[in-house]
Amino acid sequence: MTTSFVYSAIGDSLTFGTGAPDYRGFTFRIEEVLKQCHPSFRSYNFGVVGATTKETLHRLRTDEEIRRRIASADLITVTSGGNDLIQAAKKVYFEGSIRSMKQPMRKFALAYEALIAELVHLNRTVQRGTTIVVTDCYNPFPRVRDAVLWIQYVNRVIRRAAERYDGRVAVARTHDAFAGNIDFLMSDDGVHPNGAGYKVMADAVMEAILQVDLLKC
């Protein structure tokens, strides 16, 4: 049995837990499982409400505490992309053209690839055997055609970035887990999950973790 285990979570409001009772989002549920498997367990939550991918990347590159906790982590989870999409959609609203989406979403793709590359480099996952789990994006607006198309784009970016690292970066399929049940999984703000939604999200993350046999109780 492992004597020490470090879990570091980085990302946006989904990592922070916005919408969950007492902000106990999916990371809290992951922690509860890990505590049962590892007698010496530590966790660090670096979720920031409203953070874009570029902002998360900047924090990762400049905040020494985050860099230390990522470097020593046995499990890293990442939530990013939703705020990039929201900001791009606002640009469309104010400029009145769907073409306004293209440039900010290209910038998102570049920033996301750089974020995952920085996490892998900083943690040296090959030597440590660390698992990095990234979550793709669920769609809170499944009846809106443009939302469907652009969330598909964001998720393609996420999956392609993960695939570059030969199984060292796993994707939690939250989009598929939420599909068909979105009305029951959202908090009152209509964007963030409620308690049930975060449980579904945690289950998707756990499935990704178990696929690489990280948990050995």
mmCIF file of C-alpha atoms in Angstrom:
data_model
loop_
_atom_site.group_PDB
_atom_site.id
_atom_site.type_symbol
_atom_site.label_atom_id
_atom_site.label_comp_id
_atom_site.label_asym_id
_atom_site.label_seq_id
_atom_site.Cartn_x
_atom_site.Cartn_y
_atom_site.Cartn_z
ATOM 1 C CA MET A 1 0.000 0.000 0.000
ATOM 2 C CA THR A 2 1.253 3.462 -0.904
ATOM 3 C CA THR A 3 2.431 5.418 2.138
ATOM 4 C CA SER A 4 1.978 8.858 0.621
ATOM 5 C CA PHE A 5 -0.321 10.187 -2.081
ATOM 6 C CA VAL A 6 -0.717 13.756 -3.369
ATOM 7 C CA TYR A 7 -3.697 14.962 -5.397
ATOM 8 C CA SER A 8 -3.500 18.397 -7.038
ATOM 9 C CA ALA A 9 -6.488 19.879 -8.873
ATOM 10 C CA ILE A 10 -6.157 22.900 -11.142
ATOM 11 C CA GLY A 11 -8.613 24.753 -13.319
ATOM 12 C CA ASP A 12 -11.727 26.864 -13.237
ATOM 13 C CA SER A 13 -14.956 27.025 -11.219
ATOM 14 C CA LEU A 14 -15.623 23.310 -11.780
ATOM 15 C CA THR A 15 -12.457 22.530 -9.839
ATOM 16 C CA PHE A 16 -13.452 25.140 -7.252
ATOM 17 C CA GLY A 17 -16.873 23.513 -6.851
ATOM 18 C CA THR A 18 -19.249 26.319 -7.808
ATOM 19 C CA GLY A 19 -22.849 25.117 -7.646
ATOM 20 C CA ALA A 20 -22.209 22.271 -5.205
ATOM 21 C CA PRO A 21 -23.458 22.359 -1.595
ATOM 22 C CA ASP A 22 -20.637 23.871 0.503
ATOM 23 C CA TYR A 23 -18.525 23.944 -2.694
ATOM 24 C CA ARG A 24 -17.922 20.213 -2.351
ATOM 25 C CA GLY A 25 -17.608 19.465 -6.027
ATOM 26 C CA PHE A 26 -16.094 16.529 -7.878
ATOM 27 C CA THR A 27 -12.654 16.993 -6.288
ATOM 28 C CA PHE A 28 -14.139 16.443 -2.834
ATOM 29 C CA ARG A 29 -15.616 13.130 -3.964
ATOM 30 C CA ILE A 30 -12.313 12.038 -5.492
ATOM 31 C CA GLU A 31 -10.567 12.889 -2.226
ATOM 32 C CA GLU A 32 -12.993 10.730 -0.258
ATOM 33 C CA VAL A 33 -12.118 7.709 -2.407
ATOM 34 C CA LEU A 34 -8.382 8.320 -2.304
ATOM 35 C CA LYS A 35 -8.360 8.645 1.479
ATOM 36 C CA GLN A 36 -9.645 5.088 1.735
ATOM 37 C CA CYS A 37 -6.796 3.774 -0.417
ATOM 38 C CA HIS A 38 -3.865 5.790 0.891
ATOM 39 C CA PRO A 39 -3.067 6.183 4.598
ATOM 40 C CA SER A 40 -1.099 9.386 4.065
ATOM 41 C CA PHE A 41 -3.097 11.580 1.731
ATOM 42 C CA ARG A 42 -2.800 15.264 0.831
ATOM 43 C CA SER A 43 -4.854 17.314 -1.602
ATOM 44 C CA TYR A 44 -4.556 20.811 -3.056
ATOM 45 C CA ASN A 45 -7.282 22.635 -4.925
ATOM 46 C CA PHE A 46 -6.200 25.424 -7.263
ATOM 47 C CA GLY A 47 -9.555 26.105 -8.880
ATOM 48 C CA VAL A 48 -10.335 29.741 -9.702
ATOM 49 C CA VAL A 49 -13.826 30.915 -10.617
ATOM 50 C CA GLY A 50 -13.902 32.370 -14.124
ATOM 51 C CA ALA A 51 -10.384 31.289 -15.094
ATOM 52 C CA THR A 52 -9.707 30.871 -18.793
ATOM 53 C CA THR A 53 -7.166 28.384 -20.102
ATOM 54 C CA LYS A 54 -4.637 31.151 -20.712
ATOM 55 C CA GLU A 55 -5.075 32.390 -17.140
ATOM 56 C CA THR A 56 -4.663 28.885 -15.708
ATOM 57 C CA LEU A 57 -1.517 28.421 -17.790
ATOM 58 C CA HIS A 58 -0.149 31.744 -16.527
ATOM 59 C CA ARG A 59 -0.753 30.745 -12.912
ATOM 60 C CA LEU A 60 0.927 27.397 -13.504
ATOM 61 C CA ARG A 61 3.978 29.125 -14.931
ATOM 62 C CA THR A 62 4.292 31.852 -12.319
ATOM 63 C CA ASP A 63 2.901 30.598 -8.979
ATOM 64 C CA GLU A 64 5.641 28.736 -7.128
ATOM 65 C CA GLU A 65 3.284 26.955 -4.748
ATOM 66 C CA ILE A 66 1.211 25.584 -7.622
ATOM 67 C CA ARG A 67 4.373 24.460 -9.399
ATOM 68 C CA ARG A 68 5.591 22.608 -6.286
ATOM 69 C CA ARG A 69 2.264 20.865 -5.722
ATOM 70 C CA ILE A 70 1.962 19.863 -9.362
ATOM 71 C CA ALA A 71 5.534 18.608 -9.451
ATOM 72 C CA SER A 72 4.972 16.353 -6.439
ATOM 73 C CA ALA A 73 1.472 15.121 -7.369
ATOM 74 C CA ASP A 74 0.495 11.500 -7.963
ATOM 75 C CA LEU A 75 -2.828 12.565 -9.469
ATOM 76 C CA ILE A 76 -3.612 15.804 -11.277
ATOM 77 C CA THR A 77 -7.052 16.816 -12.513
ATOM 78 C CA VAL A 78 -7.703 19.674 -14.913
ATOM 79 C CA THR A 79 -10.913 21.513 -15.810
ATOM 80 C CA SER A 80 -10.570 24.152 -18.505
ATOM 81 C CA GLY A 81 -12.259 25.377 -21.649
ATOM 82 C CA GLY A 82 -15.722 26.391 -20.513
ATOM 83 C CA ASN A 83 -14.831 29.998 -19.753
ATOM 84 C CA ASP A 84 -12.972 30.343 -23.046
ATOM 85 C CA LEU A 85 -16.161 29.320 -24.800
ATOM 86 C CA ILE A 86 -18.309 31.680 -22.729
ATOM 87 C CA GLN A 87 -16.023 34.639 -23.454
ATOM 88 C CA ALA A 88 -15.980 33.822 -27.164
ATOM 89 C CA ALA A 89 -19.784 33.586 -27.193
ATOM 90 C CA LYS A 90 -20.014 37.024 -25.569
ATOM 91 C CA LYS A 91 -17.846 38.367 -28.361
ATOM 92 C CA VAL A 92 -20.305 36.969 -30.900
ATOM 93 C CA TYR A 93 -23.185 38.569 -29.009
ATOM 94 C CA PHE A 94 -21.603 42.020 -29.051
ATOM 95 C CA GLU A 95 -20.193 41.861 -32.590
ATOM 96 C CA GLY A 96 -23.125 40.002 -34.135
ATOM 97 C CA SER A 97 -21.103 37.558 -36.228
ATOM 98 C CA ILE A 98 -20.341 33.873 -35.664
ATOM 99 C CA ARG A 99 -16.947 34.537 -37.274
ATOM 100 C CA SER A 100 -16.021 36.322 -34.053
ATOM 101 C CA MET A 101 -15.743 32.876 -32.417
ATOM 102 C CA LYS A 102 -12.911 31.652 -34.571
ATOM 103 C CA GLN A 103 -9.964 33.712 -33.364
ATOM 104 C CA PRO A 104 -10.568 33.300 -29.591
ATOM 105 C CA MET A 105 -11.189 29.579 -30.013
ATOM 106 C CA ARG A 106 -7.934 29.182 -31.930
ATOM 107 C CA LYS A 107 -6.203 30.950 -29.050
ATOM 108 C CA PHE A 108 -7.913 28.548 -26.658
ATOM 109 C CA ALA A 109 -6.574 25.561 -28.611
ATOM 110 C CA LEU A 110 -3.007 26.867 -28.445
ATOM 111 C CA ALA A 111 -3.300 27.709 -24.744
ATOM 112 C CA TYR A 112 -4.790 24.307 -23.902
ATOM 113 C CA GLU A 113 -2.018 22.430 -25.685
ATOM 114 C CA ALA A 114 0.544 24.560 -23.836
ATOM 115 C CA LEU A 115 -1.204 23.936 -20.503
ATOM 116 C CA ILE A 116 -1.078 20.160 -20.845
ATOM 117 C CA ALA A 117 2.512 20.284 -22.086
ATOM 118 C CA GLU A 118 3.514 22.367 -19.053
ATOM 119 C CA LEU A 119 1.790 19.978 -16.643
ATOM 120 C CA VAL A 120 3.507 16.944 -18.180
ATOM 121 C CA HIS A 121 6.895 18.660 -18.225
ATOM 122 C CA LEU A 122 6.620 19.984 -14.686
ATOM 123 C CA ASN A 123 5.509 16.706 -13.167
ATOM 124 C CA ARG A 124 7.750 14.404 -15.231
ATOM 125 C CA THR A 125 4.966 11.861 -15.434
ATOM 126 C CA VAL A 126 7.094 9.182 -17.090
ATOM 127 C CA GLN A 127 9.388 8.877 -14.083
ATOM 128 C CA ARG A 128 6.723 9.367 -11.406
ATOM 129 C CA GLY A 129 3.948 7.279 -12.888
ATOM 130 C CA THR A 130 1.548 10.155 -12.322
ATOM 131 C CA THR A 131 -1.848 10.272 -13.974
ATOM 132 C CA ILE A 132 -3.185 13.540 -15.361
ATOM 133 C CA VAL A 133 -6.950 13.489 -15.898
ATOM 134 C CA VAL A 134 -8.517 16.229 -18.000
ATOM 135 C CA THR A 135 -12.273 16.636 -18.185
ATOM 136 C CA ASP A 136 -14.001 17.421 -21.440
ATOM 137 C CA CYS A 137 -16.924 19.866 -21.412
ATOM 138 C CA TYR A 138 -20.568 18.988 -20.895
ATOM 139 C CA ASN A 139 -23.173 21.018 -22.776
ATOM 140 C CA PRO A 140 -25.576 22.987 -20.551
ATOM 141 C CA PHE A 141 -27.424 24.171 -23.683
ATOM 142 C CA PRO A 142 -28.035 21.015 -25.749
ATOM 143 C CA ARG A 143 -30.947 22.599 -27.641
ATOM 144 C CA VAL A 144 -28.778 25.429 -28.988
ATOM 145 C CA ARG A 145 -27.195 24.390 -32.292
ATOM 146 C CA ASP A 146 -24.155 26.693 -32.055
ATOM 147 C CA ALA A 147 -23.471 25.534 -28.503
ATOM 148 C CA VAL A 148 -23.433 21.925 -29.691
ATOM 149 C CA LEU A 149 -20.994 22.699 -32.509
ATOM 150 C CA TRP A 150 -18.546 24.748 -30.460
ATOM 151 C CA ILE A 151 -18.525 22.398 -27.485
ATOM 152 C CA GLN A 152 -17.697 19.626 -29.942
ATOM 153 C CA TYR A 153 -14.767 21.753 -31.095
ATOM 154 C CA VAL A 154 -13.547 22.368 -27.539
ATOM 155 C CA ASN A 155 -13.735 18.670 -26.742
ATOM 156 C CA ARG A 156 -11.803 17.745 -29.875
ATOM 157 C CA VAL A 157 -9.051 20.094 -28.743
ATOM 158 C CA ILE A 158 -9.025 18.510 -25.281
ATOM 159 C CA ARG A 159 -8.914 14.952 -26.585
ATOM 160 C CA ARG A 160 -6.228 15.631 -29.171
ATOM 161 C CA ALA A 161 -4.049 17.335 -26.575
ATOM 162 C CA ALA A 162 -4.371 14.283 -24.304
ATOM 163 C CA GLU A 163 -3.644 11.812 -27.101
ATOM 164 C CA ARG A 164 -0.211 13.308 -27.663
ATOM 165 C CA TYR A 165 1.083 11.793 -24.435
ATOM 166 C CA ASP A 166 0.598 8.070 -25.043
ATOM 167 C CA GLY A 167 -1.813 7.324 -22.216
ATOM 168 C CA ARG A 168 -0.168 9.537 -19.614
ATOM 169 C CA VAL A 169 -3.064 11.996 -19.923
ATOM 170 C CA ALA A 170 -6.547 10.477 -19.561
ATOM 171 C CA VAL A 171 -9.826 12.127 -20.567
ATOM 172 C CA ALA A 172 -12.856 12.016 -18.275
ATOM 173 C CA ARG A 173 -15.876 11.923 -20.583
ATOM 174 C CA THR A 174 -18.151 14.296 -18.723
ATOM 175 C CA HIS A 175 -19.901 15.347 -21.922
ATOM 176 C CA ASP A 176 -21.240 11.848 -22.509
ATOM 177 C CA ALA A 177 -22.046 11.366 -18.818
ATOM 178 C CA PHE A 178 -24.219 14.512 -18.750
ATOM 179 C CA ALA A 179 -25.925 13.956 -22.112
ATOM 180 C CA GLY A 180 -29.646 13.337 -21.809
ATOM 181 C CA ASN A 181 -29.776 14.266 -18.112
ATOM 182 C CA ILE A 182 -28.621 17.867 -18.198
ATOM 183 C CA ASP A 183 -31.857 19.306 -16.760
ATOM 184 C CA PHE A 184 -31.414 17.251 -13.578
ATOM 185 C CA LEU A 185 -27.697 17.895 -13.130
ATOM 186 C CA MET A 186 -27.483 21.695 -13.264
ATOM 187 C CA SER A 187 -27.518 24.157 -10.379
ATOM 188 C CA ASP A 188 -29.805 27.175 -10.321
ATOM 189 C CA ASP A 189 -27.402 29.238 -12.428
ATOM 190 C CA GLY A 190 -27.929 26.862 -15.352
ATOM 191 C CA VAL A 191 -24.199 26.580 -16.051
ATOM 192 C CA HIS A 192 -22.542 24.777 -13.154
ATOM 193 C CA PRO A 193 -23.456 21.299 -11.890
ATOM 194 C CA ASN A 194 -25.476 20.762 -8.748
ATOM 195 C CA GLY A 195 -24.545 18.105 -6.195
ATOM 196 C CA ALA A 196 -25.863 15.318 -8.416
ATOM 197 C CA GLY A 197 -24.001 16.751 -11.395
ATOM 198 C CA TYR A 198 -20.710 16.834 -9.538
ATOM 199 C CA LYS A 199 -21.233 13.216 -8.531
ATOM 200 C CA VAL A 200 -21.648 12.307 -12.202
ATOM 201 C CA MET A 201 -18.520 14.299 -12.968
ATOM 202 C CA ALA A 202 -16.577 12.544 -10.197
ATOM 203 C CA ASP A 203 -17.706 9.159 -11.519
ATOM 204 C CA ALA A 204 -16.380 10.074 -14.969
ATOM 205 C CA VAL A 205 -13.041 11.094 -13.464
ATOM 206 C CA MET A 206 -12.869 7.894 -11.419
ATOM 207 C CA GLU A 207 -13.563 5.832 -14.526
ATOM 208 C CA ALA A 208 -10.645 7.520 -16.280
ATOM 209 C CA ILE A 209 -8.412 6.905 -13.253
ATOM 210 C CA LEU A 210 -9.353 3.245 -13.002
ATOM 211 C CA GLN A 211 -8.626 2.684 -16.666
ATOM 212 C CA VAL A 212 -4.961 3.345 -15.968
ATOM 213 C CA ASP A 213 -5.014 1.332 -12.723
ATOM 214 C CA LEU A 214 -3.920 4.235 -10.536
ATOM 215 C CA LEU A 215 -5.837 3.138 -7.448
ATOM 216 C CA LYS A 216 -4.329 0.123 -5.779
ATOM 217 C CA CYS A 217 -5.847 -0.196 -2.341
#
